[in-house]
PDB file of C-alpha atoms in Angstrom:
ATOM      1  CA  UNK A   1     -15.057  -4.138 -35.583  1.00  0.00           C
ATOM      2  CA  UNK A   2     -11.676  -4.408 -37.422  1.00  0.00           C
ATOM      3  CA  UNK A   3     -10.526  -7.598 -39.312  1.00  0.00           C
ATOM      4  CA  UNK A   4      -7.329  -8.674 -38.255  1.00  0.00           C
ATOM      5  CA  UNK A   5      -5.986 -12.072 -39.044  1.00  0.00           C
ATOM      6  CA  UNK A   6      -4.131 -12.384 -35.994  1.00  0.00           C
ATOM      7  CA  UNK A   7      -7.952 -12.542 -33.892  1.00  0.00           C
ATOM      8  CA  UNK A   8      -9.812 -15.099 -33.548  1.00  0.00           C
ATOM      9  CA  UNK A   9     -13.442 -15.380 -32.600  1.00  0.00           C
ATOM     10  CA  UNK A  10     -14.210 -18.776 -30.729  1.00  0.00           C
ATOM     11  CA  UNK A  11     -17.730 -19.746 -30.638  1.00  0.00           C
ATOM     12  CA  UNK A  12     -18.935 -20.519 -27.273  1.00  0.00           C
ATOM     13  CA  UNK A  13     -22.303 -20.353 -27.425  1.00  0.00           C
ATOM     14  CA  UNK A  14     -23.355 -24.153 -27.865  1.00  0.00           C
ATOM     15  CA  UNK A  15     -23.622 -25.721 -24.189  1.00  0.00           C
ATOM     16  CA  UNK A  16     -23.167 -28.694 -21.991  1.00  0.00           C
ATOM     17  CA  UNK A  17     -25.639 -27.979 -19.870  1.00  0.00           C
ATOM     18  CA  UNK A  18     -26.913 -30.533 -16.989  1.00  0.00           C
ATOM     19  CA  UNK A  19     -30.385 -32.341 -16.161  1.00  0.00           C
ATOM     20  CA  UNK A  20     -33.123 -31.302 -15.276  1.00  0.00           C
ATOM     21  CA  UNK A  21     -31.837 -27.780 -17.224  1.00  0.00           C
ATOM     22  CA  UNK A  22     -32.090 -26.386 -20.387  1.00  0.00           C
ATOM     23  CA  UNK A  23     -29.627 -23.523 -20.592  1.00  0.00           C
ATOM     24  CA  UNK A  24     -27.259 -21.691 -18.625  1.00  0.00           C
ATOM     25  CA  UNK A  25     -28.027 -17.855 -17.362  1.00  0.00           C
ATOM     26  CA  UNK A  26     -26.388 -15.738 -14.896  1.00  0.00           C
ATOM     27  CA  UNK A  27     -27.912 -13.422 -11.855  1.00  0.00           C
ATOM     28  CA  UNK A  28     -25.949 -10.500 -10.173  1.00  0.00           C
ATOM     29  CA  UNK A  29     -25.760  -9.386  -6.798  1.00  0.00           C
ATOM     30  CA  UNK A  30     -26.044  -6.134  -7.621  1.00  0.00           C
ATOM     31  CA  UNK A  31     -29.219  -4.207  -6.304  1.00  0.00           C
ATOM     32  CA  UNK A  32     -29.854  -2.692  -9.857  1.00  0.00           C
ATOM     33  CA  UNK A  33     -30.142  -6.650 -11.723  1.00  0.00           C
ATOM     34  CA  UNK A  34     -31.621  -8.054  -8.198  1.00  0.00           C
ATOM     35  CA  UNK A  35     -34.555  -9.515 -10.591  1.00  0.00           C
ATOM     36  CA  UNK A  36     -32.612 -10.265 -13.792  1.00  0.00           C
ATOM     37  CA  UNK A  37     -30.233 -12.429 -15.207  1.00  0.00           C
ATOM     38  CA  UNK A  38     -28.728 -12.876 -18.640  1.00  0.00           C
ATOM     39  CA  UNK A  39     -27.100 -15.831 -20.891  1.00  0.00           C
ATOM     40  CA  UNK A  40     -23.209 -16.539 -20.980  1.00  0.00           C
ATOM     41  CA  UNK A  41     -21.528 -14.222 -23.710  1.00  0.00           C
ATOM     42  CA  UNK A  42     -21.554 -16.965 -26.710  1.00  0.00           C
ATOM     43  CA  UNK A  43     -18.025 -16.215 -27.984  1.00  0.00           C
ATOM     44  CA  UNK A  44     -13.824 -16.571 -26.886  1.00  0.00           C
ATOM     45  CA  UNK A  45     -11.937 -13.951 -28.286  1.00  0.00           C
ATOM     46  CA  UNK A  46      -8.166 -14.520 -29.274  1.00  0.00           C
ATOM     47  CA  UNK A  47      -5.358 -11.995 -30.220  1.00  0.00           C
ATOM     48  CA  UNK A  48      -2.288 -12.959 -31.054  1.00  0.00           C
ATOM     49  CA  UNK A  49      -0.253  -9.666 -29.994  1.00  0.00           C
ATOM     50  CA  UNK A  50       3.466  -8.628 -31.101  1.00  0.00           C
ATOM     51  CA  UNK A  51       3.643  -5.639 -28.779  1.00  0.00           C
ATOM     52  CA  UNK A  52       5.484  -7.458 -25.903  1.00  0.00           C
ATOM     53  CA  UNK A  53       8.843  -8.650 -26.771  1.00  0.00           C
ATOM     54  CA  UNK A  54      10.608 -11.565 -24.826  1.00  0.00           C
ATOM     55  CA  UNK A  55      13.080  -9.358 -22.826  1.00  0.00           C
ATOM     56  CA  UNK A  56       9.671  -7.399 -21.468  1.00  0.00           C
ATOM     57  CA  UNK A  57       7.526 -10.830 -21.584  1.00  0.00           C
ATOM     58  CA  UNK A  58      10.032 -11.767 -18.805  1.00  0.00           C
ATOM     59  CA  UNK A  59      10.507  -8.797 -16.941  1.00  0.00           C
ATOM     60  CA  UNK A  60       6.982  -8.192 -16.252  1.00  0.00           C
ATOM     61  CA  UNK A  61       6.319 -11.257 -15.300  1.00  0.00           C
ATOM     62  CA  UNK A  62       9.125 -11.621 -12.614  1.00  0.00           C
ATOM     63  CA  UNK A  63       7.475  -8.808 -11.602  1.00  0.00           C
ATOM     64  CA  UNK A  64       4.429 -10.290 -10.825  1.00  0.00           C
ATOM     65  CA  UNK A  65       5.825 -13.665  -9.411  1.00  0.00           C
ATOM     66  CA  UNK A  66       7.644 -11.373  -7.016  1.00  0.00           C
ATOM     67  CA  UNK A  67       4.411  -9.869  -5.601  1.00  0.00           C
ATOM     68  CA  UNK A  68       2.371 -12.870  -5.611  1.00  0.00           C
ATOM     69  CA  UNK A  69       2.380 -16.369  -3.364  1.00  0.00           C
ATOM     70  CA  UNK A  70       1.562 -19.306  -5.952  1.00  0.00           C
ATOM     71  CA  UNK A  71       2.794 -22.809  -3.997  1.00  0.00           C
ATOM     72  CA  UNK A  72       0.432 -25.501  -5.064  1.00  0.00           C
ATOM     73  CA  UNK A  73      -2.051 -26.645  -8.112  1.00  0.00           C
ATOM     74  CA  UNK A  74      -4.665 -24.185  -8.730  1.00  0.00           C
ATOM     75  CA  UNK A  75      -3.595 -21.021  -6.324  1.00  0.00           C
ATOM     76  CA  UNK A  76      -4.455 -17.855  -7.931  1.00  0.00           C
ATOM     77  CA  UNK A  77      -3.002 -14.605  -6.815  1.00  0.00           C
ATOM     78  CA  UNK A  78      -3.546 -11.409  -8.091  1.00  0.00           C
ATOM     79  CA  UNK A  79      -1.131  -8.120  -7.052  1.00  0.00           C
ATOM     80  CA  UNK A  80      -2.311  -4.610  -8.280  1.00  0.00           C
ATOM     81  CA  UNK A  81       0.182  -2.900 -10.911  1.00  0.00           C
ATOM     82  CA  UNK A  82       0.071   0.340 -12.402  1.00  0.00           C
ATOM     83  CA  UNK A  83       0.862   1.517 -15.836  1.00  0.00           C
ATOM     84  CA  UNK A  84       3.759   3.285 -14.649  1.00  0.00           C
ATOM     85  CA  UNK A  85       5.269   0.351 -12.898  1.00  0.00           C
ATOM     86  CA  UNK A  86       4.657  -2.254 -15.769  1.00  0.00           C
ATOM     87  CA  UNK A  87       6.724   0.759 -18.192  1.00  0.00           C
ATOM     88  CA  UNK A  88       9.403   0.776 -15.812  1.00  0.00           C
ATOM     89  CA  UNK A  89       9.713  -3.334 -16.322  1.00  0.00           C
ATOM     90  CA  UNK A  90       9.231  -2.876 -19.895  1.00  0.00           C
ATOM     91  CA  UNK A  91      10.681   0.410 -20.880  1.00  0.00           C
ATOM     92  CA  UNK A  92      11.173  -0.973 -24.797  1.00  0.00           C
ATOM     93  CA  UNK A  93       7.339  -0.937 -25.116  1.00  0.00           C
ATOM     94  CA  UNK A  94       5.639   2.412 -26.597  1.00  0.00           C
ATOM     95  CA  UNK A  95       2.650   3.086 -24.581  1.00  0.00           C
ATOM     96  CA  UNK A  96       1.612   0.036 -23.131  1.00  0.00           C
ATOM     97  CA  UNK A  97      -2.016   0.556 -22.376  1.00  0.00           C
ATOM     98  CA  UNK A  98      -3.124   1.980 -25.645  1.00  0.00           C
ATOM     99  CA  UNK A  99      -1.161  -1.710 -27.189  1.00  0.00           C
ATOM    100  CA  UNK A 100      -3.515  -3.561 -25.045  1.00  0.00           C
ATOM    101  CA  UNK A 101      -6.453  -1.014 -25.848  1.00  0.00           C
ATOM    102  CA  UNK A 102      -5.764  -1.721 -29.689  1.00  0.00           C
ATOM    103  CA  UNK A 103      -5.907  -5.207 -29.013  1.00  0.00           C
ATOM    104  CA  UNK A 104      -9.073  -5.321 -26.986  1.00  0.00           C
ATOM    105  CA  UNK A 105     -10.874  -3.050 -29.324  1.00  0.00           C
ATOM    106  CA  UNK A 106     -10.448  -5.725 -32.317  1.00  0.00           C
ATOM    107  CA  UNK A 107     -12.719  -7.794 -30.593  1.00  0.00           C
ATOM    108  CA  UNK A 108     -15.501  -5.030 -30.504  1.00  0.00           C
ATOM    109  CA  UNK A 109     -17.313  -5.764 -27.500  1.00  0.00           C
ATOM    110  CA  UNK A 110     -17.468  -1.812 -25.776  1.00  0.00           C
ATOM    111  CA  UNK A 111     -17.992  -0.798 -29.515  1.00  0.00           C
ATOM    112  CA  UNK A 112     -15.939   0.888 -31.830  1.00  0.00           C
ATOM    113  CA  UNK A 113     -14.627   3.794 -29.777  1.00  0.00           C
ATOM    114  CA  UNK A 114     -10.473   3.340 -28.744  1.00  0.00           C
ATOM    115  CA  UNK A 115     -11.463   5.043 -26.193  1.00  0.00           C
ATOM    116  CA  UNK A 116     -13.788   2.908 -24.256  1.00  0.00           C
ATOM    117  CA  UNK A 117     -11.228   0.497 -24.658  1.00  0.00           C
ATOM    118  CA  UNK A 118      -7.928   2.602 -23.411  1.00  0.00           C
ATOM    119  CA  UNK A 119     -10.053   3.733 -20.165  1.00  0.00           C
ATOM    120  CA  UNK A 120     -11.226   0.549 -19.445  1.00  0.00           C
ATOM    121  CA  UNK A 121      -7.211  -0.693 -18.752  1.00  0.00           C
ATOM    122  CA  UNK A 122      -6.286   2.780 -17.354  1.00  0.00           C
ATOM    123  CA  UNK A 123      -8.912   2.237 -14.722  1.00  0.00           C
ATOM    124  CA  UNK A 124      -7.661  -1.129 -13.247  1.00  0.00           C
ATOM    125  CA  UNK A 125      -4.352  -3.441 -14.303  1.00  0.00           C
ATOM    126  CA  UNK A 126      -3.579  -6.661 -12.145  1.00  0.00           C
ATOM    127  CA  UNK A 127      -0.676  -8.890 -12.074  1.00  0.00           C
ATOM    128  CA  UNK A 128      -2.391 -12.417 -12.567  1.00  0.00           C
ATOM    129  CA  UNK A 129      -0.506 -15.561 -11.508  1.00  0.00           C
ATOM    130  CA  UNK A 130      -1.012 -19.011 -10.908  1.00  0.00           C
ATOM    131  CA  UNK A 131      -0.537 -22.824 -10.992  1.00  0.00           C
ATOM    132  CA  UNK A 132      -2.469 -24.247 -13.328  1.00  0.00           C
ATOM    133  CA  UNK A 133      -6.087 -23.733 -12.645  1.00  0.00           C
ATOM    134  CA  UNK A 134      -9.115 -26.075 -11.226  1.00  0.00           C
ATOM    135  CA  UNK A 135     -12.662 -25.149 -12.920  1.00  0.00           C
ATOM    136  CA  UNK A 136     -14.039 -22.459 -11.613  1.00  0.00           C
ATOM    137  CA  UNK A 137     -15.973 -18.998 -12.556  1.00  0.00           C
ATOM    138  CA  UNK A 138     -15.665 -15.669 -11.550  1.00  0.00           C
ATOM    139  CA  UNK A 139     -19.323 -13.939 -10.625  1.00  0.00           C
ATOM    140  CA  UNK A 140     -19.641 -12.175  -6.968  1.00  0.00           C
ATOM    141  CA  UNK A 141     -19.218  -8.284  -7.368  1.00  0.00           C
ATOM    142  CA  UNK A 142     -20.119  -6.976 -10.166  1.00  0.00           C
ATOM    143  CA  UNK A 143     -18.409  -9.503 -12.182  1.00  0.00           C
ATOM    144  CA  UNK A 144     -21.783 -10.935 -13.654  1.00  0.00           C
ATOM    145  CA  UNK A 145     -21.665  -7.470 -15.540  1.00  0.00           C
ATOM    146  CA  UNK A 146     -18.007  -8.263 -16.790  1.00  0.00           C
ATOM    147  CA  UNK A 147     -16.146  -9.774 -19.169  1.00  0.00           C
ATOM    148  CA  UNK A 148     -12.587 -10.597 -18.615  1.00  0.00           C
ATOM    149  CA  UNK A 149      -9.371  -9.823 -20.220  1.00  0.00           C
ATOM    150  CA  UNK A 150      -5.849 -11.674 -19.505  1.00  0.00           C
ATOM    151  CA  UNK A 151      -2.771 -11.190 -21.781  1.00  0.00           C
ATOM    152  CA  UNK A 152      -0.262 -14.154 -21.029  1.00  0.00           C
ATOM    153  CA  UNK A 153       3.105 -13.376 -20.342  1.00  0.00           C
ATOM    154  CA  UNK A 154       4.446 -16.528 -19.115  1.00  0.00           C
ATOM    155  CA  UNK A 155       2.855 -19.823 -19.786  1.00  0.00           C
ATOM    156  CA  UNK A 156       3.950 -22.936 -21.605  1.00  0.00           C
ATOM    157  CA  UNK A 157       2.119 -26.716 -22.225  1.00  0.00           C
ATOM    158  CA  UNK A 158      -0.653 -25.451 -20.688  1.00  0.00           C
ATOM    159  CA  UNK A 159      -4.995 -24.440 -22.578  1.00  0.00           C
ATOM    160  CA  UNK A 160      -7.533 -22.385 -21.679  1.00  0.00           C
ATOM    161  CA  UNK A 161     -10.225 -24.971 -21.344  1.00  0.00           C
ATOM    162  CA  UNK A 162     -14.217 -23.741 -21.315  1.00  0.00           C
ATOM    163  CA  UNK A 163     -15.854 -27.249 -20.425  1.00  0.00           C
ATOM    164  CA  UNK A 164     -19.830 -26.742 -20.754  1.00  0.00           C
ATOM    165  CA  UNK A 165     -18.820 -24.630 -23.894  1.00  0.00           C
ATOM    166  CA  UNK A 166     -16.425 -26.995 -26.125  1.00  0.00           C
ATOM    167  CA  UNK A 167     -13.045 -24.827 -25.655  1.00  0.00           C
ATOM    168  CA  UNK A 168      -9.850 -25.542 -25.586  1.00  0.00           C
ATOM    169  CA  UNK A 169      -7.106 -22.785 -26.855  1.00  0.00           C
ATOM    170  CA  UNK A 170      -3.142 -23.353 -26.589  1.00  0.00           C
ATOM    171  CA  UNK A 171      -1.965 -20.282 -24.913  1.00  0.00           C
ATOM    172  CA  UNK A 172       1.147 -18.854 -25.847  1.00  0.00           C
ATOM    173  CA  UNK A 173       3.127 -15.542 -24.767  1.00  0.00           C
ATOM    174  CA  UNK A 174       1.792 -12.443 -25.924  1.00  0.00           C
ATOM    175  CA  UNK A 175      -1.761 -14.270 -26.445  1.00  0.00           C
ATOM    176  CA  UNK A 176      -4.907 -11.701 -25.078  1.00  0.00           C
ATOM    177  CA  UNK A 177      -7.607 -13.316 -23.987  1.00  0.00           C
ATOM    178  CA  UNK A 178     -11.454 -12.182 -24.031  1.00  0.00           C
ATOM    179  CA  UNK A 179     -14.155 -14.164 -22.332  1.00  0.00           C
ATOM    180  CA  UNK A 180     -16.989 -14.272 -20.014  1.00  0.00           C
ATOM    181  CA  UNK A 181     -16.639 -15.239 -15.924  1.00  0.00           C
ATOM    182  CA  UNK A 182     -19.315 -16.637 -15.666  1.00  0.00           C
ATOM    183  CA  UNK A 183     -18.771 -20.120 -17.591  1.00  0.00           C
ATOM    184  CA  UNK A 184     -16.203 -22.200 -15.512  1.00  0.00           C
ATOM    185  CA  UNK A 185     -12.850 -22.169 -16.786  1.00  0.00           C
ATOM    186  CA  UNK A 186      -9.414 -23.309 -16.017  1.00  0.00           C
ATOM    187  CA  UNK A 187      -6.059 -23.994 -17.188  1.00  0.00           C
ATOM    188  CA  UNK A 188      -5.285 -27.436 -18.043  1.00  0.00           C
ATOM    189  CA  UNK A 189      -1.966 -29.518 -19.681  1.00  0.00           C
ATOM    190  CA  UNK A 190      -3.013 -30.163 -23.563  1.00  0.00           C
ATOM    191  CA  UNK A 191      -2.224 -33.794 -22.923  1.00  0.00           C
ATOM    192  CA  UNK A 192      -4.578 -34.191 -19.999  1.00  0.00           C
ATOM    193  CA  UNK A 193      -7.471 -33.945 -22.639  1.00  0.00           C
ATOM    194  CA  UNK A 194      -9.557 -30.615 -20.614  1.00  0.00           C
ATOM    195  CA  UNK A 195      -9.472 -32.134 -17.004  1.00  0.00           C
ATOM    196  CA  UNK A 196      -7.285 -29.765 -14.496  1.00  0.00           C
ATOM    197  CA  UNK A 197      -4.536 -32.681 -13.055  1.00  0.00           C
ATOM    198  CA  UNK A 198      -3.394 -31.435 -10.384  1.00  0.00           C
ATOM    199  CA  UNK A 199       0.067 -33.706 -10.786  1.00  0.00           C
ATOM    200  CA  UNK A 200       0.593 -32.627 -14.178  1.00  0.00           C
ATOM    201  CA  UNK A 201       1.564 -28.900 -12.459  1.00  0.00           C
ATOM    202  CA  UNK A 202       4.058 -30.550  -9.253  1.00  0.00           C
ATOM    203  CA  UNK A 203       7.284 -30.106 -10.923  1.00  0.00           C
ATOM    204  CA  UNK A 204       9.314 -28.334 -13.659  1.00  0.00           C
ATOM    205  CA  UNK A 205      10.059 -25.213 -14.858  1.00  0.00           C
ATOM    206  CA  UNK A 206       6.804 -24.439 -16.155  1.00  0.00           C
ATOM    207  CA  UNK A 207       4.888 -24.861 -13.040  1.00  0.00           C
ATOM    208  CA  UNK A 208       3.786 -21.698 -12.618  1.00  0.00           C
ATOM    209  CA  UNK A 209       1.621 -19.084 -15.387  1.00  0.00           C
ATOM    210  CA  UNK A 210       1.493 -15.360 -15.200  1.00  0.00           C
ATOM    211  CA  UNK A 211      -0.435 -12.717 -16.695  1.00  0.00           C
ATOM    212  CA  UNK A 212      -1.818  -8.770 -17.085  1.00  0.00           C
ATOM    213  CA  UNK A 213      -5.854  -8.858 -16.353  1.00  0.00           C
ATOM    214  CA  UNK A 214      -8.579  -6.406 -16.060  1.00  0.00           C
ATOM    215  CA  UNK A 215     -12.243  -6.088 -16.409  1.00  0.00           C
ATOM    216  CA  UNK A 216     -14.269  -5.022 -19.478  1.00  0.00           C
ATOM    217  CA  UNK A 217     -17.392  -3.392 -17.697  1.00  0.00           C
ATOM    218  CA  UNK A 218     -20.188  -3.833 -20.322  1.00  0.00           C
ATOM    219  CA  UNK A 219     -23.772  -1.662 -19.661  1.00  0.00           C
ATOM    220  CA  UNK A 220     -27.087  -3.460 -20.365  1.00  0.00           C
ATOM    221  CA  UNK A 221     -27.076  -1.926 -23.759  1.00  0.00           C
ATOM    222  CA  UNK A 222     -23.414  -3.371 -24.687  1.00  0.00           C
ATOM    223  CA  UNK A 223     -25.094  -7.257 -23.257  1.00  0.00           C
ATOM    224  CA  UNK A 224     -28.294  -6.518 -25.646  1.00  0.00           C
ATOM    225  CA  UNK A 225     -25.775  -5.812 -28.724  1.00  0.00           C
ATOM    226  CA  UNK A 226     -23.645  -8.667 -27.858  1.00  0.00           C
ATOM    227  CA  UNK A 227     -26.797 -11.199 -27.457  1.00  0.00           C
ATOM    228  CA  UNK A 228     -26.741 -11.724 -23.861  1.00  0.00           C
ATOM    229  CA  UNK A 229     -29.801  -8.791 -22.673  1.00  0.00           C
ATOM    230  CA  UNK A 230     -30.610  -8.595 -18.637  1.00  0.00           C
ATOM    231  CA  UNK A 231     -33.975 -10.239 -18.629  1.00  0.00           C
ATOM    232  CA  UNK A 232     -36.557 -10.563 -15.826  1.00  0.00           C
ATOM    233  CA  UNK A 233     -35.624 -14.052 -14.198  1.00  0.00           C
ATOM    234  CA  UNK A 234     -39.083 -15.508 -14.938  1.00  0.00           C
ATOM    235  CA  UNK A 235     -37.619 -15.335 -18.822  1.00  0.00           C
ATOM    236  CA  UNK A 236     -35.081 -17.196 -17.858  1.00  0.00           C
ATOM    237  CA  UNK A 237     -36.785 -19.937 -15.721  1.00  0.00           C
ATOM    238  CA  UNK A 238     -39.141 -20.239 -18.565  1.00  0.00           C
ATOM    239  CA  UNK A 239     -36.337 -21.331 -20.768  1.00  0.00           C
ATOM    240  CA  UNK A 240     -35.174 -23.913 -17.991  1.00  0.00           C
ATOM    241  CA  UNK A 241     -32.027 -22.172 -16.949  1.00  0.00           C
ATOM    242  CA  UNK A 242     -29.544 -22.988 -14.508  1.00  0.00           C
ATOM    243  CA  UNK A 243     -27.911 -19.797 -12.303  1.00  0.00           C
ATOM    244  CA  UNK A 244     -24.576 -19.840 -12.788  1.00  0.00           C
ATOM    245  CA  UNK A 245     -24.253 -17.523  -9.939  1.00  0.00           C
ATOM    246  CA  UNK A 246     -24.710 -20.361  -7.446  1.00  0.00           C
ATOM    247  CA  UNK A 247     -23.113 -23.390  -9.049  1.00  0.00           C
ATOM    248  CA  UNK A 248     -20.119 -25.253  -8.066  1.00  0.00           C
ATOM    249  CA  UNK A 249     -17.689 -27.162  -9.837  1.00  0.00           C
ATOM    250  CA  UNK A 250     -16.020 -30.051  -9.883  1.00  0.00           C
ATOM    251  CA  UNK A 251     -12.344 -28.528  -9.651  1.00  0.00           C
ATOM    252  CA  UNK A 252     -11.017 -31.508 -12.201  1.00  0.00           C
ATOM    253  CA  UNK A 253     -13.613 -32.224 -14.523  1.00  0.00           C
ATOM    254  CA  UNK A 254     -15.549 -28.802 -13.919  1.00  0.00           C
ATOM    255  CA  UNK A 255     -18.763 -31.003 -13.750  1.00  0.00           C
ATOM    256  CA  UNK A 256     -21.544 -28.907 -11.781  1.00  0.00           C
ATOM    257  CA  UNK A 257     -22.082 -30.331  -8.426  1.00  0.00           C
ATOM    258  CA  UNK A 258     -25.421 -31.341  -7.418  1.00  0.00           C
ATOM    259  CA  UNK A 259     -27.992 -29.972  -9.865  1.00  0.00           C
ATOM    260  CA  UNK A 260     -31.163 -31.181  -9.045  1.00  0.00           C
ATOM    261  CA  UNK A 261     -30.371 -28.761  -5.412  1.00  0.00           C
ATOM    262  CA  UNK A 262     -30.390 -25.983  -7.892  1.00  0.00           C
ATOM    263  CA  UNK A 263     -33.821 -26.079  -9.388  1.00  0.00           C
ATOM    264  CA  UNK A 264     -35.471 -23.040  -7.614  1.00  0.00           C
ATOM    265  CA  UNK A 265     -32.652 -20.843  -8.681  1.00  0.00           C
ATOM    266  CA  UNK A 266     -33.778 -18.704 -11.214  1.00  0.00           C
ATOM    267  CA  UNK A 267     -36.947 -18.020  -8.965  1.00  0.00           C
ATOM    268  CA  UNK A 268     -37.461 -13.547  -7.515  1.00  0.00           C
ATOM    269  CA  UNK A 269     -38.261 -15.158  -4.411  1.00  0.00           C
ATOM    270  CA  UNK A 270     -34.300 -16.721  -3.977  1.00  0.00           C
ATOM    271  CA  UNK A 271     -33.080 -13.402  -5.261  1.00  0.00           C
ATOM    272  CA  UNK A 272     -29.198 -13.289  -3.710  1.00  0.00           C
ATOM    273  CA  UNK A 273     -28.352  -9.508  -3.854  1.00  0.00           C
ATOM    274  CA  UNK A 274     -25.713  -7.870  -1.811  1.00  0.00           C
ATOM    275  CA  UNK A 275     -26.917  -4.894  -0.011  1.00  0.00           C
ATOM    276  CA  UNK A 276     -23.806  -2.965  -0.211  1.00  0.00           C
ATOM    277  CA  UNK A 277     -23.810  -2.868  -3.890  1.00  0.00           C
ATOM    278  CA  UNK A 278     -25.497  -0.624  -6.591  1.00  0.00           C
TER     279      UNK A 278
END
């Protein structure tokens, strides 16, 4: 892993977690993990990129507000984009994917190879918009096997908030974004101290946030190097965990709803895989 000054590693690894649990974990869907699960990725990467200037901060993102239906507190829309389109709206930036490759690789988690990195964001590139955003996490799919990337083009007054984990970053344009799904997280006002208001996002010219996102696809052997390994469940009822992949959240506070219903969770027998998949 490089050492740049303009990344930051946020630790994310010490948890809120609710009674009667112990720890958080995470199951997939997918036939091949039908039996496993793994912990939340302890760590919140930051990069403070220079690549996008304001002219093509702008463009791209009336792009994306132009393809996408955001009305009210906490809609999310996404609208596929290709490289090509995104260097017709920015035709000032050099080679836009390998800037967001070098970015992503400073945080190290596909390795050392640029080129993990550079076909990860060739394979898929979404628009991203919203306003503001109630707690919430990202797991059906394969998303449990994910981590996520967003580089913010538009956003103002508003942080990245992590609840159960302790994090709150101040976003700004150009920031990239690294961080697991599977924890709830939203997109708060820094004065509303981490709760997701919807009234603080009714009015005003920053109502609305927009942003590039993709998927980092990790194999089990990138999770074992990064401290999260796909373990038999039974590991992970042992160590009192809760399954992420079926808990709901309070869209505000992102408390988890009802808790005690979630006790046989991280049991084979309650296995939840989708048959389609793997």
């Amino acid at each position: 892993m490089r050492s740049n000054p303009a990344h930051r590693i946020i630790a994310a690894d010490v948890h809120a977690v609710p009674k009667p649990f112990h720890a958080f974990a995470v199951r997939s869907d997918e036939a091949r993990h039908a039996s496993d699960a793994r912990a939340p990725y302890g760590r919140v990467h930051l990069v403070r990129t220079g690549f996008l200037d304001a002219g093509s901060l702008a463009s791209i993102a009336a792009e994306a507000y132009a393809q996408m239906t955001i009305e009210a507190f906490s809609d999310i829309d996404y609208a596929a984009t290709t490289l090509d389109d995104l260097a017709a709206a920015a035709p000032r930036v050099r080679d836009l994917a390998g800037q967001i490759a070098g970015a992503l690789q400073l945080t190290g988690v596909l390795g050392d190879e640029f080129a993990s990195y550079r076909s990860s964001v060739a394979t898929r590139i979404d628009h991203l918009g919203c306003c503001g955003a109630g707690f919430h996490n990202d797991v059906g799919r394969h998303w449990s096997c994910c981590l996520f990337w967003n580089l913010a083009l538009d956003v103002a007054d508003v942080e990245f908030v992590m609840p159960h984990a302790g994090v709150r970053l101040a976003l700004a344009p150009g920031d990239l974004l690294v961080f697991d799904p599977a924890m709830a997280h939203g997109l708060c006002r820094p004065d509303d101290a981490g709760q997701a208001v919807a009234s603080s996002f009714e009015a005003g010219d920053h109502r609305r946030q927009a942003f590039l996102t993709g998927e980092l696809l990790l194999t089990d052997a990138h999770w074992a190097a990064l401290g999260a390994p796909w373990l038999p469940v039974e590991e992970h009822e042992r160590r009192g965990a809760l399954d992420l992949m079926v808990a709901e959240f309070d869209e505000r506070s992102g408390a988890i709803k009802r808790p005690a219903a979630l006790r046989d969770g991280m049991k084979r027998s309650t296995c939840h895989v989708d048959a389609s998949s793997g």
